[in-house]
Coordinates of C-alpha atoms in Angstrom, one line a residue:
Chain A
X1 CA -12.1 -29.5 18.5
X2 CA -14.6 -32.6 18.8
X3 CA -13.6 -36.3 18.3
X4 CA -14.7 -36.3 14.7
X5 CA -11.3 -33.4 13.7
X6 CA -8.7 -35.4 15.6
X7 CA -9.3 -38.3 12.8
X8 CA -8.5 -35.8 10.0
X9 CA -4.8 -34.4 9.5
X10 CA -4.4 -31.6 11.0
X11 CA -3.7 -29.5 8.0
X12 CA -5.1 -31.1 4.7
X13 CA -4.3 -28.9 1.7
X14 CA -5.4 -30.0 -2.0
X15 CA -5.0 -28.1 -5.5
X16 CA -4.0 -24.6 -3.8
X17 CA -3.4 -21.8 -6.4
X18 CA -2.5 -18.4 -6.1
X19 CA -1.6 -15.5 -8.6
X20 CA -0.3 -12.2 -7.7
X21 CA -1.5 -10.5 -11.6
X22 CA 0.5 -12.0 -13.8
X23 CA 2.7 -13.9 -11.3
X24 CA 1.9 -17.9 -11.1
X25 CA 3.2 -18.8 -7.4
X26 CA 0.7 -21.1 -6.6
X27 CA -0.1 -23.9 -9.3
X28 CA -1.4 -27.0 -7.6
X29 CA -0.4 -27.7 -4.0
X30 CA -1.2 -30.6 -2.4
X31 CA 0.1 -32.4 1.3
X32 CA -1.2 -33.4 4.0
X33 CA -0.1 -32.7 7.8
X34 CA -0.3 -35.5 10.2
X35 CA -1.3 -34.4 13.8
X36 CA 1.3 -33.6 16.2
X37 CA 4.3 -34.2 13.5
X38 CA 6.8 -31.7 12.4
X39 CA 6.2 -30.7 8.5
X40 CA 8.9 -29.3 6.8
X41 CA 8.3 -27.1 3.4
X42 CA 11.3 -26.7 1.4
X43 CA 11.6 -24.0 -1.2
X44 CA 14.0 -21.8 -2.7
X45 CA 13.2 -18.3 -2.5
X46 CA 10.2 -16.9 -4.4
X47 CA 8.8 -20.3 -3.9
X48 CA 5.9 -19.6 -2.3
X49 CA 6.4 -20.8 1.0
X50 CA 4.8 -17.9 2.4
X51 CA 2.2 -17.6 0.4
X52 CA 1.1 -21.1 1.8
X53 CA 1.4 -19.9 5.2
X54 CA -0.2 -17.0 4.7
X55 CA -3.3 -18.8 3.2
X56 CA -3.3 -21.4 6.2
X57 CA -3.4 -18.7 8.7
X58 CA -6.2 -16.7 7.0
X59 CA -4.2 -13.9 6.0
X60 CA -4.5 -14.7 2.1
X61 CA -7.2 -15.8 0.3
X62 CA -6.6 -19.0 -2.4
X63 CA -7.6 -18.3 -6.3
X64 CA -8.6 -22.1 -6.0
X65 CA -8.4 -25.7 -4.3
X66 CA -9.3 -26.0 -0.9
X67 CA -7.3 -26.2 2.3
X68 CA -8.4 -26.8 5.5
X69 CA -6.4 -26.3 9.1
X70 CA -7.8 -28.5 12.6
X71 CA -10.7 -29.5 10.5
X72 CA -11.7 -26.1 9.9
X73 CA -11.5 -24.7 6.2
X74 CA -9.9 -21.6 6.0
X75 CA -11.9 -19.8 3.3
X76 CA -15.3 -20.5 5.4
X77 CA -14.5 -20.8 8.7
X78 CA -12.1 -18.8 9.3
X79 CA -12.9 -17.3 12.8
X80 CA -12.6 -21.2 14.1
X81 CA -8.9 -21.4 11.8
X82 CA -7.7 -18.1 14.0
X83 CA -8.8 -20.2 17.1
X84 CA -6.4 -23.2 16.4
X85 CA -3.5 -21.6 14.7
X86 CA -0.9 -19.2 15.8
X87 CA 1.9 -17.8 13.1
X88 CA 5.4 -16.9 13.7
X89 CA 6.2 -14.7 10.1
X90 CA 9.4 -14.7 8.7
X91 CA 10.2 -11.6 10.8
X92 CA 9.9 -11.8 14.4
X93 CA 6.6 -9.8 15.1
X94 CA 7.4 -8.5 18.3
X95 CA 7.0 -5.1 20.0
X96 CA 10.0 -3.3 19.7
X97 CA 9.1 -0.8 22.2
X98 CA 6.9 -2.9 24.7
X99 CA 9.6 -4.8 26.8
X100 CA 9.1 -9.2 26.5
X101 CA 6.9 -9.4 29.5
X102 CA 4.3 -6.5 28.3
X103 CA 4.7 -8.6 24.6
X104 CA 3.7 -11.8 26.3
X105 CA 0.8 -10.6 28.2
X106 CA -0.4 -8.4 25.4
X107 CA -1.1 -11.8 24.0
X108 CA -2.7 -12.9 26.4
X109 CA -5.1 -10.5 26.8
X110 CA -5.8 -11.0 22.7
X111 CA -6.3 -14.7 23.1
X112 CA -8.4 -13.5 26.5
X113 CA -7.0 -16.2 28.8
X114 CA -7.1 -15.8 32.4
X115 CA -3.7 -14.8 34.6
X116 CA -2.2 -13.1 31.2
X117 CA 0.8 -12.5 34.1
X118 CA 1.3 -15.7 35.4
X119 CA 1.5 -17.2 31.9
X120 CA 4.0 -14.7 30.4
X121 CA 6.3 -15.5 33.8
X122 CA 6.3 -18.8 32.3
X123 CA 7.1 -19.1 29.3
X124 CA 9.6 -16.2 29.9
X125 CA 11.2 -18.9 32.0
X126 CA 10.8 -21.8 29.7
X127 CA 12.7 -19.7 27.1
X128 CA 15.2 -18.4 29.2
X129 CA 14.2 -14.8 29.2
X130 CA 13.4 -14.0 33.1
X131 CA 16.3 -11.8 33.4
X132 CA 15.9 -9.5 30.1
X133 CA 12.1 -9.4 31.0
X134 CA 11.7 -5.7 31.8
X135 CA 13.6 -4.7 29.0
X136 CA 12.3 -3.0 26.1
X137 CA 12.6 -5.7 22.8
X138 CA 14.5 -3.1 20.8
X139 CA 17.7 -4.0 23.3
X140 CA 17.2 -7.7 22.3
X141 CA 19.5 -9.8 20.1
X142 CA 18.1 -11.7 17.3
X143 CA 18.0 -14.9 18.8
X144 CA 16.3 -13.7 22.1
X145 CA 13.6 -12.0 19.8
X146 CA 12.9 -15.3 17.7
X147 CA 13.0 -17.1 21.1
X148 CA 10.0 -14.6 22.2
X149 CA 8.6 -14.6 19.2
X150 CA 8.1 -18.1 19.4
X151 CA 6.9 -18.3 22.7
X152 CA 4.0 -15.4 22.0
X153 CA 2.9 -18.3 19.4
X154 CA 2.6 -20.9 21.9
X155 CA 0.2 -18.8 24.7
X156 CA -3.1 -20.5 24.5
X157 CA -1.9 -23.8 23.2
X158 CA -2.8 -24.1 19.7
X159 CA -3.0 -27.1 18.3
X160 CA -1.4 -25.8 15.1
X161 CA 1.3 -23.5 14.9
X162 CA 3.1 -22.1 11.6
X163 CA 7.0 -21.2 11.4
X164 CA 8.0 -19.5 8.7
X165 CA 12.0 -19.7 8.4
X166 CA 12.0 -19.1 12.0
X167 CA 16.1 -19.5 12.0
X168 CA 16.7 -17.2 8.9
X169 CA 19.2 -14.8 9.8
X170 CA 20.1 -16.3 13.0
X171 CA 23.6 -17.3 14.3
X172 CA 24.4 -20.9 15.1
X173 CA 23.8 -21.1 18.7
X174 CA 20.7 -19.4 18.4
X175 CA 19.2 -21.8 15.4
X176 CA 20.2 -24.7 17.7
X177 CA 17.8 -22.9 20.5
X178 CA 14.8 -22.4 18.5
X179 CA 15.4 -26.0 17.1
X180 CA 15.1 -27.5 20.4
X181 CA 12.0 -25.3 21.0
X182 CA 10.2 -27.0 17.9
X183 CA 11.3 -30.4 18.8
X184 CA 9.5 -29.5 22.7
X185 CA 6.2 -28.3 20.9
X186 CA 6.1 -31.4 18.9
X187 CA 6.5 -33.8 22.0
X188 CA 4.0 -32.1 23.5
X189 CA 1.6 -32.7 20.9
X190 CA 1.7 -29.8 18.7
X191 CA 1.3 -29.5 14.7
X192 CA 4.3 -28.2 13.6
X193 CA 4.4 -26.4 9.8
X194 CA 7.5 -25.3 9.0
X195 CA 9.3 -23.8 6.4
X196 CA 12.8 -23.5 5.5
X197 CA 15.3 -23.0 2.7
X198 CA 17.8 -24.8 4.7
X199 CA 18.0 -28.3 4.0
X200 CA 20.0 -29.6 7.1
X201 CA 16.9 -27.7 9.3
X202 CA 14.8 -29.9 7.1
X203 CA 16.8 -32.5 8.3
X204 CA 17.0 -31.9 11.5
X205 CA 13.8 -31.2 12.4
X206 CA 10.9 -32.5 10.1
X207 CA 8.7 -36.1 10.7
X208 CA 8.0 -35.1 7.1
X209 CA 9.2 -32.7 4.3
X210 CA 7.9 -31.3 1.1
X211 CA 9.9 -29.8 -1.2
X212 CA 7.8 -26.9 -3.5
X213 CA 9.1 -26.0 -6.6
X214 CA 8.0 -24.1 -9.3
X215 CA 4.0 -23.7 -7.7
X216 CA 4.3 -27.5 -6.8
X217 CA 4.7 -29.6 -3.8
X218 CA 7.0 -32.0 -6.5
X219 CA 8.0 -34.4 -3.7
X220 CA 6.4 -35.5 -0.2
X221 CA 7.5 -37.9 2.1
X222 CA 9.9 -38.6 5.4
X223 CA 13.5 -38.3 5.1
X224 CA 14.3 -41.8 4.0
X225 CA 11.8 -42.2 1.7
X226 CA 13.3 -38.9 0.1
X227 CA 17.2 -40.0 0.2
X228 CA 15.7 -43.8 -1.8
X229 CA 14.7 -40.8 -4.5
X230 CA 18.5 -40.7 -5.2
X231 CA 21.0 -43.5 -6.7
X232 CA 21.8 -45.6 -4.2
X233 CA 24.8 -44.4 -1.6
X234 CA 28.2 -45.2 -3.0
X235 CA 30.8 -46.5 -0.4
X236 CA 33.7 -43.6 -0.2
X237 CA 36.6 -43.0 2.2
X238 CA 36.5 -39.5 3.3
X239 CA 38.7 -38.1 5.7
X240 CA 36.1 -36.3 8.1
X241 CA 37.1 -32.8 8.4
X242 CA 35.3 -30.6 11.4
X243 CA 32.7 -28.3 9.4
X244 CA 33.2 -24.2 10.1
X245 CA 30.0 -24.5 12.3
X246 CA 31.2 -27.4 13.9
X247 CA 34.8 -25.5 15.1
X248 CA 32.7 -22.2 15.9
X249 CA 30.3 -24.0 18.2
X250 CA 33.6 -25.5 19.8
X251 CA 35.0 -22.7 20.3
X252 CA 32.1 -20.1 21.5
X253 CA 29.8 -23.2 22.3
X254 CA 31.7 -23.5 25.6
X255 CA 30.9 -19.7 27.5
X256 CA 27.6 -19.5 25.7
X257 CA 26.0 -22.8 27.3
X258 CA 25.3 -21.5 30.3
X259 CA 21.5 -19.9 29.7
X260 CA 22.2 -17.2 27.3
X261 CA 24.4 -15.5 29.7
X262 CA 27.0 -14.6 27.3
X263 CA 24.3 -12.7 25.6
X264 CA 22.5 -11.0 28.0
X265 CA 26.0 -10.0 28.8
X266 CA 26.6 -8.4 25.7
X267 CA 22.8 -6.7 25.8
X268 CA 23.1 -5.2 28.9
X269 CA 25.9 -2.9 28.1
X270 CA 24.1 -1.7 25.3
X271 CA 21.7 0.2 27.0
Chain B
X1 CA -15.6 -12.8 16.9
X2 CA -17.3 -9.4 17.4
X3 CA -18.2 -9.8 20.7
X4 CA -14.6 -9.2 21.7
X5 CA -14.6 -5.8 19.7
X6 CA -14.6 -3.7 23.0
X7 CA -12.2 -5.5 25.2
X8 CA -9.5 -6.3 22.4
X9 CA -10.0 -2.8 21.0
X10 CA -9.0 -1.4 25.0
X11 CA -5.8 -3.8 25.5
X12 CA -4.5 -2.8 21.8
X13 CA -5.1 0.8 22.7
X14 CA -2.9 0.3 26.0
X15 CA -0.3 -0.8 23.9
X16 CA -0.1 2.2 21.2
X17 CA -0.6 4.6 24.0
X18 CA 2.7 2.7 25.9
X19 CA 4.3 4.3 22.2
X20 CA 3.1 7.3 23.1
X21 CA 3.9 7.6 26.5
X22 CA 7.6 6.1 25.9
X23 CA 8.4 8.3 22.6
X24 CA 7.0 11.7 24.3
X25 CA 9.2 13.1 21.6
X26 CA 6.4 12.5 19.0
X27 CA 3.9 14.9 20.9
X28 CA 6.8 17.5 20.9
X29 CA 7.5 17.3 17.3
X30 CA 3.8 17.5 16.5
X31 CA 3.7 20.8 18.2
X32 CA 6.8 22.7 17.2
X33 CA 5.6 23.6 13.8
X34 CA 2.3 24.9 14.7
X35 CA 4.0 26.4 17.8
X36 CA 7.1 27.9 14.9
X37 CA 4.4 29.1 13.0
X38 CA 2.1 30.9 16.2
X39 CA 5.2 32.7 16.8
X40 CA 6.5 33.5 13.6
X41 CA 2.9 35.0 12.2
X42 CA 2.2 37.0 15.7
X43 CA 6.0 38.2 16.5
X44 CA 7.0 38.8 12.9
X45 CA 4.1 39.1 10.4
X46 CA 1.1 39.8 12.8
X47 CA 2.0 43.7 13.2
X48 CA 1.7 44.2 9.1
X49 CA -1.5 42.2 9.2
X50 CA -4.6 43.5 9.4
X51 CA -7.4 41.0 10.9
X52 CA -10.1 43.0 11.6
X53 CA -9.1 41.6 15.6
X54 CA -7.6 43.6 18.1
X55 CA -5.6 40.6 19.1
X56 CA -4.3 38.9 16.4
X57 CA -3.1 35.5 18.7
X58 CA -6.5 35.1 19.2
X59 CA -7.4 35.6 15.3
X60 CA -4.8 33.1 14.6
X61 CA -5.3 30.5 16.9
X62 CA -8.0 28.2 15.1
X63 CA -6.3 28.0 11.9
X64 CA -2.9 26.9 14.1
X65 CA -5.2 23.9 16.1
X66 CA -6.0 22.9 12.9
X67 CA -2.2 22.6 11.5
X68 CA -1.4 21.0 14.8
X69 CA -4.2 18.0 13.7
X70 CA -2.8 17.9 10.4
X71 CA 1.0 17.7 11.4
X72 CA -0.5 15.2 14.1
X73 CA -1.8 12.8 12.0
X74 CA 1.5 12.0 10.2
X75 CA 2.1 10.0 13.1
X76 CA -0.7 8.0 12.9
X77 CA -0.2 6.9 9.2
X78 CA 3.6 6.4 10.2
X79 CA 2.8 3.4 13.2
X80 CA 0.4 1.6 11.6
X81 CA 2.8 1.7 8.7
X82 CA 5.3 0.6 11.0
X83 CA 2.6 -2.5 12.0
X84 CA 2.5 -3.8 8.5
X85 CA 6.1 -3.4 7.9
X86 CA 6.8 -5.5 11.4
X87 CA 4.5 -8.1 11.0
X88 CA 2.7 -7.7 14.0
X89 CA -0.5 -6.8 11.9
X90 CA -0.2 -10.2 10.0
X91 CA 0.3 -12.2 14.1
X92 CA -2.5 -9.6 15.2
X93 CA -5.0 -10.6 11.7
X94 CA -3.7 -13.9 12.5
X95 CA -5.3 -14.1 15.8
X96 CA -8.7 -14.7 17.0
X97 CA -9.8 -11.8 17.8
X98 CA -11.9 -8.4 16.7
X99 CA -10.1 -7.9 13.5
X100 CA -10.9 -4.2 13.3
X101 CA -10.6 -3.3 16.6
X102 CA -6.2 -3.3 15.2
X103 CA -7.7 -0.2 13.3
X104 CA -9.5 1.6 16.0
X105 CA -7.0 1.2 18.6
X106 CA -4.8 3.4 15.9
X107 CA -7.4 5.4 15.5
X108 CA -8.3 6.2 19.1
X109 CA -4.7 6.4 19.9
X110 CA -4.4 9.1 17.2
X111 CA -7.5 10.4 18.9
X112 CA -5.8 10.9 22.2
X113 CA -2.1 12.0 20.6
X114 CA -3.7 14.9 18.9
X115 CA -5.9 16.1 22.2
X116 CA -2.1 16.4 24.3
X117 CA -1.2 18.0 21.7
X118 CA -3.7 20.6 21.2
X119 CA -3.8 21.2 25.0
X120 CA 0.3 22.1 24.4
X121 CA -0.6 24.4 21.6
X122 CA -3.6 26.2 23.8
X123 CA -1.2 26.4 26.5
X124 CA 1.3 28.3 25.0
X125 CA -1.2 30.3 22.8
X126 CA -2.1 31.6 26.1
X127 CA 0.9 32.3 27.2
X128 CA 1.5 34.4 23.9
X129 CA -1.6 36.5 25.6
X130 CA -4.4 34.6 24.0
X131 CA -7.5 35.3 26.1
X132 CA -11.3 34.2 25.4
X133 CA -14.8 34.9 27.6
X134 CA -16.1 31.8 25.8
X135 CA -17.9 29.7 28.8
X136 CA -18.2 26.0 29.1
X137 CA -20.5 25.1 26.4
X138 CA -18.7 26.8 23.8
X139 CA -15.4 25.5 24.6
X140 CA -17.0 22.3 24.4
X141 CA -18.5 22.7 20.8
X142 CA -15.0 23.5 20.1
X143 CA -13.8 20.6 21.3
X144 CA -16.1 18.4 19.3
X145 CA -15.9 20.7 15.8
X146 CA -11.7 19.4 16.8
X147 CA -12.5 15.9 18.0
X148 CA -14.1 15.5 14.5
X149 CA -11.7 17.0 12.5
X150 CA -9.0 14.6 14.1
X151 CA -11.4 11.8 13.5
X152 CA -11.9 12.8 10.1
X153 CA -8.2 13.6 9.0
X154 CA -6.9 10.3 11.0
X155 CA -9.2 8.2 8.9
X156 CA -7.1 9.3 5.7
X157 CA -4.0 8.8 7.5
X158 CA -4.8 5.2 8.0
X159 CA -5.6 4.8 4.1
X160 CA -2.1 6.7 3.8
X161 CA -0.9 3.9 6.3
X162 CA -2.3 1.0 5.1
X163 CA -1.2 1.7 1.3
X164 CA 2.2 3.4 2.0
X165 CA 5.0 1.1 0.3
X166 CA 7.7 3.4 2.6
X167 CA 8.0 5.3 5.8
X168 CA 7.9 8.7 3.5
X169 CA 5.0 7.6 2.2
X170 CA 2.8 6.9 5.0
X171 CA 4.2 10.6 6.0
X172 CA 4.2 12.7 3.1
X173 CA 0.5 12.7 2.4
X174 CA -0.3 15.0 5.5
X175 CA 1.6 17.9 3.8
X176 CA -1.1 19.4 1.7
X177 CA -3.0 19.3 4.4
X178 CA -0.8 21.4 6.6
X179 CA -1.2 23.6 3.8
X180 CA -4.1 24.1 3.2
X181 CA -4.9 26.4 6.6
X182 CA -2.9 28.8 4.6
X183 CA -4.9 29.3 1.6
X184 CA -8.1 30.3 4.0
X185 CA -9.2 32.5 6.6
X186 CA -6.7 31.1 9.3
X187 CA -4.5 33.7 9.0
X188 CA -5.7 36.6 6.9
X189 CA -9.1 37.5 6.2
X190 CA -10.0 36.1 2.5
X191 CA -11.9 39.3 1.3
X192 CA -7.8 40.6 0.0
X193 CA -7.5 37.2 -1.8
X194 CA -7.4 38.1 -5.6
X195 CA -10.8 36.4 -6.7
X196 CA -10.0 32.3 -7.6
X197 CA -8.1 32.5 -4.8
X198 CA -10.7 33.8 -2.4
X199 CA -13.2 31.6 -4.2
X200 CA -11.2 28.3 -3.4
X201 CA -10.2 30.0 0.5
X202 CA -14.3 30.6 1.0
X203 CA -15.3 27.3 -0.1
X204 CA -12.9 24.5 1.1
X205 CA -13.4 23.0 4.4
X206 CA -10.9 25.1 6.8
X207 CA -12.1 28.1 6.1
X208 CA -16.1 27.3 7.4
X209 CA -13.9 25.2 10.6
X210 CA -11.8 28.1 11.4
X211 CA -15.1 31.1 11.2
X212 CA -16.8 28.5 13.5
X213 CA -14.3 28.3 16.2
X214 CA -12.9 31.5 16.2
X215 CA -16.5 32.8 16.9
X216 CA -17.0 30.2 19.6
X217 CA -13.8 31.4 20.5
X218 CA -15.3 35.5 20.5
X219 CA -18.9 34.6 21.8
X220 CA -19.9 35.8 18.8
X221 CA -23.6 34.4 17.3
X222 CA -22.2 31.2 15.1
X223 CA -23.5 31.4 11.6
X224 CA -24.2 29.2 8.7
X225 CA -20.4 28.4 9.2
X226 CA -20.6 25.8 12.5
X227 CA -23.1 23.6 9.8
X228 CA -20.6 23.7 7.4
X229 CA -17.9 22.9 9.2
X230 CA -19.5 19.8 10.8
X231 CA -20.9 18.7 7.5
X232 CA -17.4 19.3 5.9
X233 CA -16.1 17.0 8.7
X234 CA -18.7 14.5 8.5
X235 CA -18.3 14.4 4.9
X236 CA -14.6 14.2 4.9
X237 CA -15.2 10.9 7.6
X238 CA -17.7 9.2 5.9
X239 CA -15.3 9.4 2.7
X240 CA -12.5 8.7 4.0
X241 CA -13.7 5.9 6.5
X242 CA -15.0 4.2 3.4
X243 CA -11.4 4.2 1.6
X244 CA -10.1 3.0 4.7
X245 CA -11.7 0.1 4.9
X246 CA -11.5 -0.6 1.1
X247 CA -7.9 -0.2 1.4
X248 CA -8.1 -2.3 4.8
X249 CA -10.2 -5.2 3.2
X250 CA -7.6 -5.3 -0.1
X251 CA -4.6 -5.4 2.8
X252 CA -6.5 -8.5 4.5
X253 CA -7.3 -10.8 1.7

């Protein structure tokens, strides 16, 4: 990480392409990642969302094109890529049987920082997970595993981390959480990647957003620049009725604000 | 990266050996069929069978250390399956660390699995009345002729691990293996076999591993057989390290 990377985008990708056989996922990706912005990829299913994040993060290797993550490309240097990145998969990779402390520290040790214990205490704290911190991960709900999940990504600080759909399959409440957790990384500096078949997380969340379809990044840019893509807004009077999320969140939002009490609650009996 | 190999290696070993140490239940599983089969062969077939042994636990007890490994193994193929399927080999690859040392954890963890096990079987084997004069050094070689067959056998479990698309999968492939003790000289002497038969018993590897320990076992003079048996092993870990990693590098990129 000398002076001479933090001039670059942090992730710079440019005619990616990838086949499984006879399958065409991959056919000319191109974008650009500013540093310490949100990035949003947009894609159906199938789209090859994955595969992108799967190239990024050194687990895939490209047919062609070049991509590069922190200044680093990740076809030859992919030792110094692993240093800068950390990947949260589409399913939360987390030690079912380990409980969220031994999770956290196992990372740690694998990233071979110093105090592994005094770092798990605090992100267990930041993330609202002191009090289920003993207990084996197979007692968690979903939304207390993305939320450690997420926050086994963040030990070490990389400058680059990858979410892939980390709110698929999540209630409500719990996307809002892990929403607020990529808005904190990005304050602090972070590269976000994220990607997302929802188009209001998109929205939500994303400095900029892509949207890939069929192999190809087809349109780039912020929000606004991607709403002037469409005829221009038509004045209409529309009665504004609440939206089913909108009445659940009134209704359970209430008990469930206070930490994640309501869930731990419902956790604790299980066991 | 390699010059983490040792340390990262240690701390993912802790963590497959907290599995083991919280699901006890797969140690006890391992040993009930080799124990099933211990009692079933001495209490119920062992009187009809002559072994050329006076006691026939003791004639029997190599082949059922061997089946122990075998039904061992399974296990070994079924959590690193269980790895891939969670993604916690993609955030491990993903990492910087020693990338192999994800494989050798499994593979020591298997290592150490399959010893408590054996220890169980031995322990009730001598319960059953089986008795040997054989002094350190022999129970040693034993030890190693096992260590190596483990080491061997849990190097095709990983390929079965790596390349199993379900949890039967990374499972099933340790059957023929359990069954191959039985077509050898684990439990009857080959020489009644009628000749292919006794042709494939006195030439694949369990028969060789089995002569070698059970005369360890009966302080009797090893043969030709001990050099078999470690070259059988040796061979069979080479090979199937070799696949492993094939398989490994085709699962990475």
């Amino acid at each position: 990480m000398t002076t001479n990377h933090i001039q670059k985008p942090a992730i710079h990708v440019q005619g990616l392409e990838k086949s499984y056989k006879e399958l065409e996922v991959l056919r000319g990706v191109d974008f650009d990642v500013a540093r310490g912005s949100i990035f949003a990829l947009l894609g159906s299913n199938g789209a090859g969302k994955t595969t992108i994040v799967n190239i990024l993060s050194t687990l895939l290797r490209a047919d062609a094109g070049t991509a590069s993550v922190n200044g680093f490309d990740v076809a030859t240097k992919a030792a110094d890529v692993r240093e800068s990145i950390s990947l949260t998969g589409q399913f939360a990779a987390v030690d079912e049987i380990l409980s969220g402390r031994e999770n956290l520290v196992l990372v740690a040790r694998l990233r071979h920082l110093k105090d592994p214990g005094a770092i798990a205490d605090g992100l267990l704290d930041r993330f609202a997970l002191t009090e289920a911190a003993a207990r084996r991960v197979s007692t968690y709900s979903g939304g207390m595993r993305r939320r450690l999940d997420i926050a086994m990504s963040l030990i070490g600080n990389p400058p680059v981390i990858f979410l892939d759909e980390p709110t698929t399959g999540l209630d409500p409440q719990a996307r809002i959480e892990v929403w607020q957790a990529v808005r904190e990384l990005a304050e602090n500096g972070t590269t976000v990647l994220l990607t997302t078949q929802y188009l209001d997380e998109a929205e939500q969340l994303a400095d900029r957003i892509a949207i890939l379809h069929g192999g190809r990044t087809i349109v780039n840019g912020t929000l606004t620049e991607l709403k002037q893509l469409l005829p221009p807004a038509t004045v209409e009077y529309v009665e504004k009725q609440p939206t089913l999320e909108d009445v659940f969140l009134a209704i359970v939002g209430a008990d469930r604000k206070e930490g994640d009490a309501g869930n731990d609650r419902k956790c604790n009996t299980d066991e | 990266m390699t010059k983490h190999f040792l340390g990262d290696t240690a701390v993912l070993l802790g963590r497959s050996l907290r599995h083991i140490t919280r699901s006890m239940d797969t140690i006890i599983t391992t040993t009930i069929m080799p124990i099933a089969f211990m009692l079933l062969f001495v209490y119920v077939f062992g009187g009809a069978i002559d072994s050329g042994s006076d006691s026939y636990v003791n004639y029997l007890l190599p082949g059922i250390l061997l089946i122990t490994i075998a039904s061992g193994i399974s296990y070994t193929a079924f959590r690193l399956f269980l790895d891939m399927k969670s993604g916690i080999f993609e955030r491990f690859q993903s990492m910087p660390i020693a990338r192999s040392s994800v494989l050798w954890a499994h593979v020591l963890t298997s290592l150490v699995a399959n010893l408590i096990s054996l220890v169980v079987v031995v322990l009730v084997a001598l319960l059953m009345g089986f008795r040997s004069g054989a002094g350190v050094p022999a129970w040693l070689a034993v030890a190693g002729i096992l260590i190596l067959f483990t080491l061997a056998l849990t190097w095709i479990a990983v390929i079965a691990g790596l390349s199993a698309k379900s949890v039967d999968g990374a499972s099933a492939f340790s059957y023929p293996i359990i069954f191959l003790p039985f077509i050898s000289s684990a439990f009857v002497p080959t020489d009644t076999m009628p000749g292919p038969v006794c042709a494939f018993a006195e030439h694949q590897p369990v028969t060789s591993i089995v002569n070698a320990i059970r005369d360890l076992f009966t302080q009797r003079p090893v043969g030709t057989d001990i050099w078999i048996a470690l070259a059988w092993c040796v061979g069979i870990l080479i090979v199937a390290y070799i696949f492993a990693m094939v398989t490994y590098r085709r699962r990475i990129s």
